[in-house]
Amino acid sequence: MLAQEGSRGLTHRAVDAAAEVPTGTTSNYFRSRRALLEGLVERIGERLAPSEEDLRRRESAEPGPPLFADYVRDIVRRLMADRDVTLALFELRLEAARRPEVAAVLGAWQRAGFDADVAFNTAAGLPGGRREIALFHYAIDGLLLDRLTAPIDPDSSTDDAIDALVAGLLR
Amino acid sequence: MLAQEGSRGLTHRAVDAAAEVPTGTTSNYFRSRRALLEGLVERIGERLAPSEEDLRRRESAEPGPPLFADYVRDIVRRLMADRDVTLALFELRLEAARRPEVAAVLGAWQRAGFDADVAFNTAAGLPGGRREIALFHYAIDGLLLDRLTAPIDPDSSTDDAIDALVAGLLR
């Protein structure tokens, strides 16, 4: 709904209709708009998480820039494949610029995700610290926004862009 | 209106109301939604363009990475200062993912802007070609989206992020 209608379309009643459940069901499970938003970002997190198999397969790999690039390509692949979820996240970010209650829920979730990324990277012995990982977040968000909307350079390869980012930004 | 209400709020009538002009005025000047969109992106371009003075001041500077960084900082400064215009552009990008007619207008405008950036860079003898400038577009879009919505690392400096991007991505 967020991807297709934008954040203004997100109401308890619209969720009832989209999920084909009786009117009032969504309000029953998520009492407030804040609770609905929290349920939403939690579910987005689940849908975008790497699979157990994805993680296991990489556990034995050498922790260097190629493995880091491999993780980034995998993240981008998941976000591009789950196009509506990624667009929904962008919708929520813009809604956060308008509504402090959305900024509170989304901001807390995003900062926790960012801290977890930094911790994962350190635990896995991968290159790049907090500063570099922040740069990757910005660049990958911008790359996805470009590729999923109106690309500035449609004939260029997404993988080449990722490789160039890894080559340049990973110290 | 785009920044405050999202793209669903953008109608000829809503523009009449916001501009405090008689109903029908906007339709009179912009006959279709496409014409309204074209007028909008043209006006966004004007509002975000560097001033003559900005350009003149840099004309005599040595064309190297520090000058490139200076241009990027100036772009980010303008986009952050004109927050509503930048958010409006993000709204239009998400609307482009939903509506092909928006993707056509916005995509053409963005590709022309990107080509002009590459041509400006080359003419000014600045480092970085098409590929590097595309990476800067992605990274700066993501950085702005972060800073204007719910930042992942609110205490970090925007200028430091720009300097790290220039140090890493400019070949």
mmCIF file of C-alpha atoms in Angstrom:
data_model
loop_
_atom_site.group_PDB
_atom_site.id
_atom_site.type_symbol
_atom_site.label_atom_id
_atom_site.label_comp_id
_atom_site.label_asym_id
_atom_site.label_seq_id
_atom_site.Cartn_x
_atom_site.Cartn_y
_atom_site.Cartn_z
ATOM 1 C CA MET A 1 0.000 0.000 0.000
ATOM 2 C CA LEU A 2 2.801 2.408 0.855
ATOM 3 C CA ALA A 3 4.570 1.676 -2.434
ATOM 4 C CA GLN A 4 1.392 1.936 -4.481
ATOM 5 C CA GLU A 5 -0.495 4.751 -2.757
ATOM 6 C CA GLY A 6 2.110 6.637 -0.764
ATOM 7 C CA SER A 7 2.021 7.207 2.965
ATOM 8 C CA ARG A 8 -1.209 9.184 2.875
ATOM 9 C CA GLY A 9 -3.000 5.994 1.873
ATOM 10 C CA LEU A 10 -1.866 4.159 4.998
ATOM 11 C CA THR A 11 -4.853 3.975 7.341
ATOM 12 C CA HIS A 12 -6.175 1.156 9.522
ATOM 13 C CA ARG A 13 -9.238 0.860 7.262
ATOM 14 C CA ALA A 14 -7.154 0.693 4.080
ATOM 15 C CA VAL A 15 -5.100 -2.125 5.618
ATOM 16 C CA ASP A 16 -8.349 -3.972 6.454
ATOM 17 C CA ALA A 17 -9.451 -3.628 2.837
ATOM 18 C CA ALA A 18 -6.073 -4.650 1.341
ATOM 19 C CA ALA A 19 -5.792 -7.667 3.657
ATOM 20 C CA GLU A 20 -9.452 -8.558 3.005
ATOM 21 C CA VAL A 21 -10.303 -8.783 6.702
ATOM 22 C CA PRO A 22 -13.377 -7.335 8.449
ATOM 23 C CA THR A 23 -13.320 -3.599 9.183
ATOM 24 C CA GLY A 24 -11.769 -3.042 12.617
ATOM 25 C CA THR A 25 -9.372 -6.003 12.488
ATOM 26 C CA THR A 26 -6.257 -3.868 11.986
ATOM 27 C CA SER A 27 -7.289 -1.474 14.782
ATOM 28 C CA ASN A 28 -7.765 -4.491 17.018
ATOM 29 C CA TYR A 29 -4.180 -5.707 16.501
ATOM 30 C CA PHE A 30 -2.539 -2.280 16.171
ATOM 31 C CA ARG A 31 -4.383 0.141 18.462
ATOM 32 C CA SER A 32 -2.703 3.343 17.290
ATOM 33 C CA ARG A 33 -0.977 4.689 14.202
ATOM 34 C CA ARG A 34 2.291 4.376 16.104
ATOM 35 C CA ALA A 35 1.623 0.662 16.778
ATOM 36 C CA LEU A 36 0.770 0.162 13.085
ATOM 37 C CA LEU A 37 4.040 1.851 12.069
ATOM 38 C CA GLU A 38 6.033 -0.242 14.521
ATOM 39 C CA GLY A 39 4.453 -3.432 13.186
ATOM 40 C CA LEU A 40 5.214 -2.254 9.680
ATOM 41 C CA VAL A 41 8.925 -1.545 10.142
ATOM 42 C CA GLU A 42 9.329 -4.814 12.061
ATOM 43 C CA ARG A 43 7.780 -6.702 9.145
ATOM 44 C CA ILE A 44 9.862 -4.781 6.601
ATOM 45 C CA GLY A 45 12.965 -5.807 8.578
ATOM 46 C CA GLU A 46 11.915 -9.470 8.463
ATOM 47 C CA ARG A 47 11.225 -9.335 4.730
ATOM 48 C CA LEU A 48 14.582 -7.749 3.948
ATOM 49 C CA ALA A 49 16.733 -9.885 6.281
ATOM 50 C CA PRO A 50 19.252 -12.283 4.704
ATOM 51 C CA SER A 51 18.284 -15.954 4.870
ATOM 52 C CA GLU A 52 20.055 -18.328 7.289
ATOM 53 C CA GLU A 53 21.536 -20.062 4.270
ATOM 54 C CA ASP A 54 22.872 -16.770 2.845
ATOM 55 C CA LEU A 55 24.634 -16.073 6.133
ATOM 56 C CA ARG A 56 25.992 -19.620 6.568
ATOM 57 C CA ARG A 57 27.379 -19.761 3.061
ATOM 58 C CA ARG A 58 29.544 -16.703 3.734
ATOM 59 C CA GLU A 59 30.694 -17.665 7.223
ATOM 60 C CA SER A 60 33.736 -19.562 5.960
ATOM 61 C CA ALA A 61 34.766 -16.899 3.404
ATOM 62 C CA GLU A 62 37.909 -14.794 3.854
ATOM 63 C CA PRO A 63 36.894 -11.422 5.438
ATOM 64 C CA GLY A 64 38.243 -8.848 2.939
ATOM 65 C CA PRO A 65 36.899 -6.280 0.470
ATOM 66 C CA PRO A 66 35.602 -8.988 -1.942
ATOM 67 C CA LEU A 67 33.429 -10.484 0.827
ATOM 68 C CA PHE A 68 32.226 -7.004 1.798
ATOM 69 C CA ALA A 69 31.327 -6.360 -1.871
ATOM 70 C CA ASP A 70 29.529 -9.704 -1.933
ATOM 71 C CA TYR A 71 27.409 -8.684 1.079
ATOM 72 C CA VAL A 72 26.586 -5.316 -0.498
ATOM 73 C CA ARG A 73 25.587 -6.929 -3.804
ATOM 74 C CA ASP A 74 23.379 -9.347 -1.869
ATOM 75 C CA ILE A 75 21.678 -6.475 0.031
ATOM 76 C CA VAL A 76 21.059 -4.574 -3.212
ATOM 77 C CA ARG A 77 19.751 -7.736 -4.917
ATOM 78 C CA ARG A 78 17.244 -8.308 -2.074
ATOM 79 C CA LEU A 79 16.138 -4.666 -2.018
ATOM 80 C CA MET A 80 15.705 -4.529 -5.810
ATOM 81 C CA ALA A 81 13.805 -7.834 -5.861
ATOM 82 C CA ASP A 82 11.467 -6.713 -3.091
ATOM 83 C CA ARG A 83 10.777 -3.459 -4.899
ATOM 84 C CA ASP A 84 7.567 -2.575 -3.034
ATOM 85 C CA VAL A 85 9.205 -3.015 0.361
ATOM 86 C CA THR A 86 12.106 -0.774 -0.606
ATOM 87 C CA LEU A 87 9.787 1.890 -2.022
ATOM 88 C CA ALA A 88 7.676 1.620 1.157
ATOM 89 C CA LEU A 89 10.768 2.434 3.203
ATOM 90 C CA PHE A 90 11.433 5.522 1.074
ATOM 91 C CA GLU A 91 7.791 6.583 1.530
ATOM 92 C CA LEU A 92 8.194 6.235 5.293
ATOM 93 C CA ARG A 93 11.357 8.331 5.227
ATOM 94 C CA LEU A 94 9.550 11.165 3.454
ATOM 95 C CA GLU A 95 6.653 10.817 5.886
ATOM 96 C CA ALA A 96 9.219 11.094 8.709
ATOM 97 C CA ALA A 97 10.178 14.526 7.332
ATOM 98 C CA ARG A 98 6.526 15.586 7.790
ATOM 99 C CA ARG A 99 5.517 13.836 11.001
ATOM 100 C CA PRO A 100 7.627 13.669 14.163
ATOM 101 C CA GLU A 101 5.821 10.502 15.330
ATOM 102 C CA VAL A 102 6.918 8.694 12.164
ATOM 103 C CA ALA A 103 10.446 10.088 12.534
ATOM 104 C CA ALA A 104 10.562 8.704 16.099
ATOM 105 C CA VAL A 105 9.563 5.146 15.122
ATOM 106 C CA LEU A 106 11.478 4.966 11.844
ATOM 107 C CA GLY A 107 14.546 6.791 13.189
ATOM 108 C CA ALA A 108 14.888 4.415 16.165
ATOM 109 C CA TRP A 109 14.545 1.403 13.870
ATOM 110 C CA GLN A 110 17.056 2.770 11.356
ATOM 111 C CA ARG A 111 19.641 3.729 13.972
ATOM 112 C CA ALA A 112 19.354 0.261 15.560
ATOM 113 C CA GLY A 113 19.810 -1.328 12.124
ATOM 114 C CA PHE A 114 22.832 0.846 11.416
ATOM 115 C CA ASP A 115 24.428 -0.003 14.780
ATOM 116 C CA ALA A 116 23.773 -3.704 14.078
ATOM 117 C CA ASP A 117 25.447 -3.396 10.652
ATOM 118 C CA VAL A 118 28.545 -1.844 12.237
ATOM 119 C CA ALA A 119 28.627 -4.560 14.934
ATOM 120 C CA PHE A 120 28.198 -7.337 12.342
ATOM 121 C CA ASN A 121 31.010 -5.934 10.228
ATOM 122 C CA THR A 122 33.371 -5.727 13.202
ATOM 123 C CA ALA A 123 32.461 -9.211 14.491
ATOM 124 C CA ALA A 124 33.022 -10.705 11.020
ATOM 125 C CA GLY A 125 36.452 -9.045 10.768
ATOM 126 C CA LEU A 126 35.329 -7.170 7.642
ATOM 127 C CA PRO A 127 37.009 -3.914 6.577
ATOM 128 C CA GLY A 128 35.241 -0.576 7.190
ATOM 129 C CA GLY A 129 34.041 1.030 10.402
ATOM 130 C CA ARG A 130 31.108 3.230 11.403
ATOM 131 C CA ARG A 131 32.130 6.046 9.106
ATOM 132 C CA GLU A 132 32.558 3.894 5.994
ATOM 133 C CA ILE A 133 29.351 1.967 6.640
ATOM 134 C CA ALA A 134 27.413 5.236 6.903
ATOM 135 C CA LEU A 135 28.803 6.225 3.481
ATOM 136 C CA PHE A 136 27.652 2.887 2.058
ATOM 137 C CA HIS A 137 24.170 3.438 3.479
ATOM 138 C CA TYR A 138 23.937 6.832 1.746
ATOM 139 C CA ALA A 139 25.349 5.603 -1.571
ATOM 140 C CA ILE A 140 23.264 2.414 -1.684
ATOM 141 C CA ASP A 141 20.063 4.257 -0.726
ATOM 142 C CA GLY A 142 20.707 6.750 -3.525
ATOM 143 C CA LEU A 143 21.558 3.976 -6.000
ATOM 144 C CA LEU A 144 18.340 2.100 -5.147
ATOM 145 C CA LEU A 145 16.228 5.254 -5.333
ATOM 146 C CA ASP A 146 17.713 5.880 -8.773
ATOM 147 C CA ARG A 147 17.260 2.342 -10.079
ATOM 148 C CA LEU A 148 13.713 1.925 -8.760
ATOM 149 C CA THR A 149 12.405 5.285 -10.008
ATOM 150 C CA ALA A 150 13.763 7.316 -12.974
ATOM 151 C CA PRO A 151 17.428 6.325 -13.499
ATOM 152 C CA ILE A 152 19.896 9.039 -14.557
ATOM 153 C CA ASP A 153 22.105 6.575 -16.471
ATOM 154 C CA PRO A 154 19.843 3.611 -17.323
ATOM 155 C CA ASP A 155 22.390 1.703 -19.435
ATOM 156 C CA SER A 156 25.040 1.513 -16.714
ATOM 157 C CA SER A 157 25.360 -1.612 -14.582
ATOM 158 C CA THR A 158 24.292 -1.662 -10.924
ATOM 159 C CA ASP A 159 26.999 -4.201 -10.069
ATOM 160 C CA ASP A 160 29.681 -1.979 -11.615
ATOM 161 C CA ALA A 161 28.469 0.913 -9.460
ATOM 162 C CA ILE A 162 28.694 -1.285 -6.339
ATOM 163 C CA ASP A 163 32.225 -2.422 -7.263
ATOM 164 C CA ALA A 164 33.315 1.200 -7.771
ATOM 165 C CA LEU A 165 31.838 2.170 -4.386
ATOM 166 C CA VAL A 166 33.651 -0.690 -2.647
ATOM 167 C CA ALA A 167 36.923 0.123 -4.426
ATOM 168 C CA GLY A 168 36.681 3.785 -3.427
ATOM 169 C CA LEU A 169 35.024 3.924 -0.032
ATOM 170 C CA LEU A 170 36.400 0.913 1.820
ATOM 171 C CA ARG A 171 39.503 1.757 3.790
ATOM 172 C CA MET B 1 2.719 21.146 -1.424
ATOM 173 C CA LEU B 2 4.660 18.094 -2.548
ATOM 174 C CA ALA B 3 6.922 18.291 0.492
ATOM 175 C CA GLN B 4 4.056 18.856 2.904
ATOM 176 C CA GLU B 5 1.320 16.657 1.456
ATOM 177 C CA GLY B 6 3.092 14.176 -0.790
ATOM 178 C CA SER B 7 2.423 13.697 -4.481
ATOM 179 C CA ARG B 8 -1.172 12.607 -3.984
ATOM 180 C CA GLY B 9 -1.948 16.130 -2.831
ATOM 181 C CA LEU B 10 -0.747 17.668 -6.082
ATOM 182 C CA THR B 11 -3.829 18.671 -8.057
ATOM 183 C CA HIS B 12 -4.618 21.777 -10.110
ATOM 184 C CA ARG B 13 -7.213 22.783 -7.527
ATOM 185 C CA ALA B 14 -4.813 22.363 -4.612
ATOM 186 C CA VAL B 15 -2.297 24.588 -6.414
ATOM 187 C CA ASP B 16 -5.027 27.230 -6.900
ATOM 188 C CA ALA B 17 -5.758 27.117 -3.166
ATOM 189 C CA ALA B 18 -2.083 27.230 -2.102
ATOM 190 C CA ALA B 19 -1.318 30.103 -4.493
ATOM 191 C CA GLU B 20 -4.508 31.912 -3.411
ATOM 192 C CA VAL B 21 -5.688 32.366 -6.980
ATOM 193 C CA PRO B 22 -9.218 31.790 -8.347
ATOM 194 C CA THR B 23 -10.221 28.174 -9.041
ATOM 195 C CA GLY B 24 -9.249 27.278 -12.609
ATOM 196 C CA THR B 25 -6.195 29.539 -12.808
ATOM 197 C CA THR B 26 -3.692 26.663 -12.636
ATOM 198 C CA SER B 27 -5.622 24.660 -15.259
ATOM 199 C CA ASN B 28 -5.561 27.728 -17.453
ATOM 200 C CA TYR B 29 -1.756 27.982 -17.392
ATOM 201 C CA PHE B 30 -1.017 24.246 -17.213
ATOM 202 C CA ARG B 31 -3.687 22.422 -19.219
ATOM 203 C CA SER B 32 -2.750 18.869 -18.209
ATOM 204 C CA ARG B 33 -1.099 17.059 -15.325
ATOM 205 C CA ARG B 34 1.892 16.581 -17.591
ATOM 206 C CA ALA B 35 2.137 20.327 -18.235
ATOM 207 C CA LEU B 36 1.889 20.977 -14.479
ATOM 208 C CA LEU B 37 4.704 18.496 -13.839
ATOM 209 C CA GLU B 38 6.870 20.040 -16.545
ATOM 210 C CA GLY B 39 6.337 23.501 -15.071
ATOM 211 C CA LEU B 40 7.173 22.117 -11.662
ATOM 212 C CA VAL B 41 10.494 20.492 -12.543
ATOM 213 C CA GLU B 42 11.516 23.559 -14.537
ATOM 214 C CA ARG B 43 10.838 25.736 -11.497
ATOM 215 C CA ILE B 44 12.654 23.305 -9.189
ATOM 216 C CA GLY B 45 15.659 23.528 -11.529
ATOM 217 C CA GLU B 46 15.612 27.332 -11.344
ATOM 218 C CA ARG B 47 15.334 27.323 -7.560
ATOM 219 C CA LEU B 48 18.246 24.908 -7.148
ATOM 220 C CA ALA B 49 20.588 26.444 -9.730
ATOM 221 C CA PRO B 50 23.812 28.084 -8.507
ATOM 222 C CA SER B 51 23.828 31.872 -8.610
ATOM 223 C CA GLU B 52 25.852 33.726 -11.246
ATOM 224 C CA GLU B 53 28.064 34.971 -8.454
ATOM 225 C CA ASP B 54 28.661 31.423 -7.156
ATOM 226 C CA LEU B 55 29.802 30.349 -10.595
ATOM 227 C CA ARG B 56 31.956 33.424 -11.238
ATOM 228 C CA ARG B 57 33.717 33.146 -7.915
ATOM 229 C CA ARG B 58 34.923 29.633 -8.784
ATOM 230 C CA GLU B 59 35.880 30.328 -12.407
ATOM 231 C CA SER B 60 39.418 31.340 -11.563
ATOM 232 C CA ALA B 61 40.029 28.481 -9.104
ATOM 233 C CA GLU B 62 42.450 25.630 -9.878
ATOM 234 C CA PRO B 63 40.417 22.675 -11.271
ATOM 235 C CA GLY B 64 41.318 19.799 -8.913
ATOM 236 C CA PRO B 65 39.671 17.640 -6.255
ATOM 237 C CA PRO B 66 39.416 20.553 -3.747
ATOM 238 C CA LEU B 67 37.391 22.602 -6.264
ATOM 239 C CA PHE B 68 35.214 19.558 -7.048
ATOM 240 C CA ALA B 69 34.611 19.119 -3.282
ATOM 241 C CA ASP B 70 33.769 22.821 -3.060
ATOM 242 C CA TYR B 71 31.120 22.445 -5.796
ATOM 243 C CA VAL B 72 29.642 19.374 -4.088
ATOM 244 C CA ARG B 73 29.481 21.143 -0.706
ATOM 245 C CA ASP B 74 27.767 24.070 -2.414
ATOM 246 C CA ILE B 75 25.167 21.770 -4.052
ATOM 247 C CA VAL B 76 24.464 20.055 -0.727
ATOM 248 C CA ARG B 77 24.225 23.415 1.052
ATOM 249 C CA ARG B 78 21.658 24.655 -1.481
ATOM 250 C CA LEU B 79 19.634 21.434 -1.356
ATOM 251 C CA MET B 80 19.621 21.357 2.458
ATOM 252 C CA ALA B 81 18.682 25.045 2.674
ATOM 253 C CA ASP B 82 15.815 24.602 0.220
ATOM 254 C CA ARG B 83 14.516 21.607 2.147
ATOM 255 C CA ASP B 84 10.999 21.632 0.681
ATOM 256 C CA VAL B 85 12.281 21.673 -2.890
ATOM 257 C CA THR B 86 14.595 18.736 -2.221
ATOM 258 C CA LEU B 87 11.838 16.759 -0.507
ATOM 259 C CA ALA B 88 9.515 17.605 -3.423
ATOM 260 C CA LEU B 89 12.038 16.051 -5.800
ATOM 261 C CA PHE B 90 12.127 12.875 -3.704
ATOM 262 C CA GLU B 91 8.303 12.797 -3.735
ATOM 263 C CA LEU B 92 8.343 13.081 -7.519
ATOM 264 C CA ARG B 93 10.836 10.236 -7.797
ATOM 265 C CA LEU B 94 8.576 7.944 -5.777
ATOM 266 C CA GLU B 95 5.597 9.067 -7.860
ATOM 267 C CA ALA B 96 7.659 8.172 -10.954
ATOM 268 C CA ALA B 97 7.859 4.582 -9.655
ATOM 269 C CA ARG B 98 4.046 4.514 -9.665
ATOM 270 C CA ARG B 99 3.138 6.511 -12.757
ATOM 271 C CA PRO B 100 4.833 6.182 -16.161
ATOM 272 C CA GLU B 101 3.792 9.730 -17.169
ATOM 273 C CA VAL B 102 5.680 11.138 -14.164
ATOM 274 C CA ALA B 103 8.662 8.872 -14.909
ATOM 275 C CA ALA B 104 8.719 10.243 -18.492
ATOM 276 C CA VAL B 105 8.797 13.925 -17.453
ATOM 277 C CA LEU B 106 11.066 13.548 -14.424
ATOM 278 C CA GLY B 107 13.372 11.014 -16.100
ATOM 279 C CA ALA B 108 13.967 13.264 -19.122
ATOM 280 C CA TRP B 109 14.698 16.235 -16.846
ATOM 281 C CA GLN B 110 17.037 14.219 -14.629
ATOM 282 C CA ARG B 111 18.946 12.664 -17.516
ATOM 283 C CA ALA B 112 19.398 16.097 -19.116
ATOM 284 C CA GLY B 113 20.640 17.469 -15.782
ATOM 285 C CA PHE B 114 23.061 14.580 -15.380
ATOM 286 C CA ASP B 115 24.423 15.037 -18.919
ATOM 287 C CA ALA B 116 24.840 18.762 -18.212
ATOM 288 C CA ASP B 117 26.760 17.971 -14.997
ATOM 289 C CA VAL B 118 29.142 15.694 -16.903
ATOM 290 C CA ALA B 119 29.619 18.336 -19.632
ATOM 291 C CA PHE B 120 30.221 21.100 -17.046
ATOM 292 C CA ASN B 121 32.807 18.973 -15.254
ATOM 293 C CA THR B 122 34.666 18.212 -18.481
ATOM 294 C CA ALA B 123 34.559 21.816 -19.711
ATOM 295 C CA ALA B 124 35.875 23.067 -16.368
ATOM 296 C CA GLY B 125 38.747 20.556 -16.475
ATOM 297 C CA LEU B 126 37.555 19.007 -13.209
ATOM 298 C CA PRO B 127 38.462 15.415 -12.295
ATOM 299 C CA GLY B 128 35.834 12.653 -12.642
ATOM 300 C CA GLY B 129 33.872 11.461 -15.670
ATOM 301 C CA ARG B 130 30.379 10.140 -16.301
ATOM 302 C CA ARG B 131 30.882 7.106 -14.093
ATOM 303 C CA GLU B 132 32.220 9.026 -11.078
ATOM 304 C CA ILE B 133 29.569 11.737 -11.373
ATOM 305 C CA ALA B 134 26.833 9.082 -11.366
ATOM 306 C CA LEU B 135 28.306 7.713 -8.102
ATOM 307 C CA PHE B 136 28.235 11.218 -6.611
ATOM 308 C CA HIS B 137 24.590 11.607 -7.615
ATOM 309 C CA TYR B 138 23.686 8.368 -5.823
ATOM 310 C CA ALA B 139 25.750 9.137 -2.714
ATOM 311 C CA ILE B 140 24.591 12.754 -2.399
ATOM 312 C CA ASP B 141 20.921 11.820 -2.950
ATOM 313 C CA GLY B 142 21.222 9.206 -0.204
ATOM 314 C CA LEU B 143 23.039 11.621 2.104
ATOM 315 C CA LEU B 144 20.353 14.285 1.614
ATOM 316 C CA LEU B 145 17.523 11.784 2.087
ATOM 317 C CA ASP B 146 19.208 10.744 5.339
ATOM 318 C CA ARG B 147 19.837 14.269 6.626
ATOM 319 C CA LEU B 148 16.387 15.606 5.744
ATOM 320 C CA THR B 149 14.404 12.676 7.184
ATOM 321 C CA ALA B 150 15.516 10.327 10.002
ATOM 322 C CA PRO B 151 19.363 10.308 10.066
ATOM 323 C CA ILE B 152 21.144 7.043 10.877
ATOM 324 C CA ASP B 153 24.115 8.815 12.483
ATOM 325 C CA PRO B 154 22.821 12.250 13.544
ATOM 326 C CA ASP B 155 26.007 13.386 15.309
ATOM 327 C CA SER B 156 28.271 12.930 12.302
ATOM 328 C CA SER B 157 29.151 15.891 10.091
ATOM 329 C CA THR B 158 27.699 16.280 6.596
ATOM 330 C CA ASP B 159 30.879 18.039 5.384
ATOM 331 C CA ASP B 160 33.043 15.155 6.654
ATOM 332 C CA ALA B 161 30.866 12.722 4.694
ATOM 333 C CA ILE B 162 31.306 14.853 1.535
ATOM 334 C CA ASP B 163 35.083 15.017 2.033
ATOM 335 C CA ALA B 164 35.255 11.217 2.455
ATOM 336 C CA LEU B 165 33.181 10.728 -0.720
ATOM 337 C CA VAL B 166 35.468 13.054 -2.700
ATOM 338 C CA ALA B 167 38.608 11.385 -1.301
ATOM 339 C CA GLY B 168 37.317 7.928 -2.212
ATOM 340 C CA LEU B 169 35.282 8.279 -5.385
ATOM 341 C CA LEU B 170 37.170 10.845 -7.431
ATOM 342 C CA ARG B 171 39.676 9.230 -9.797
#
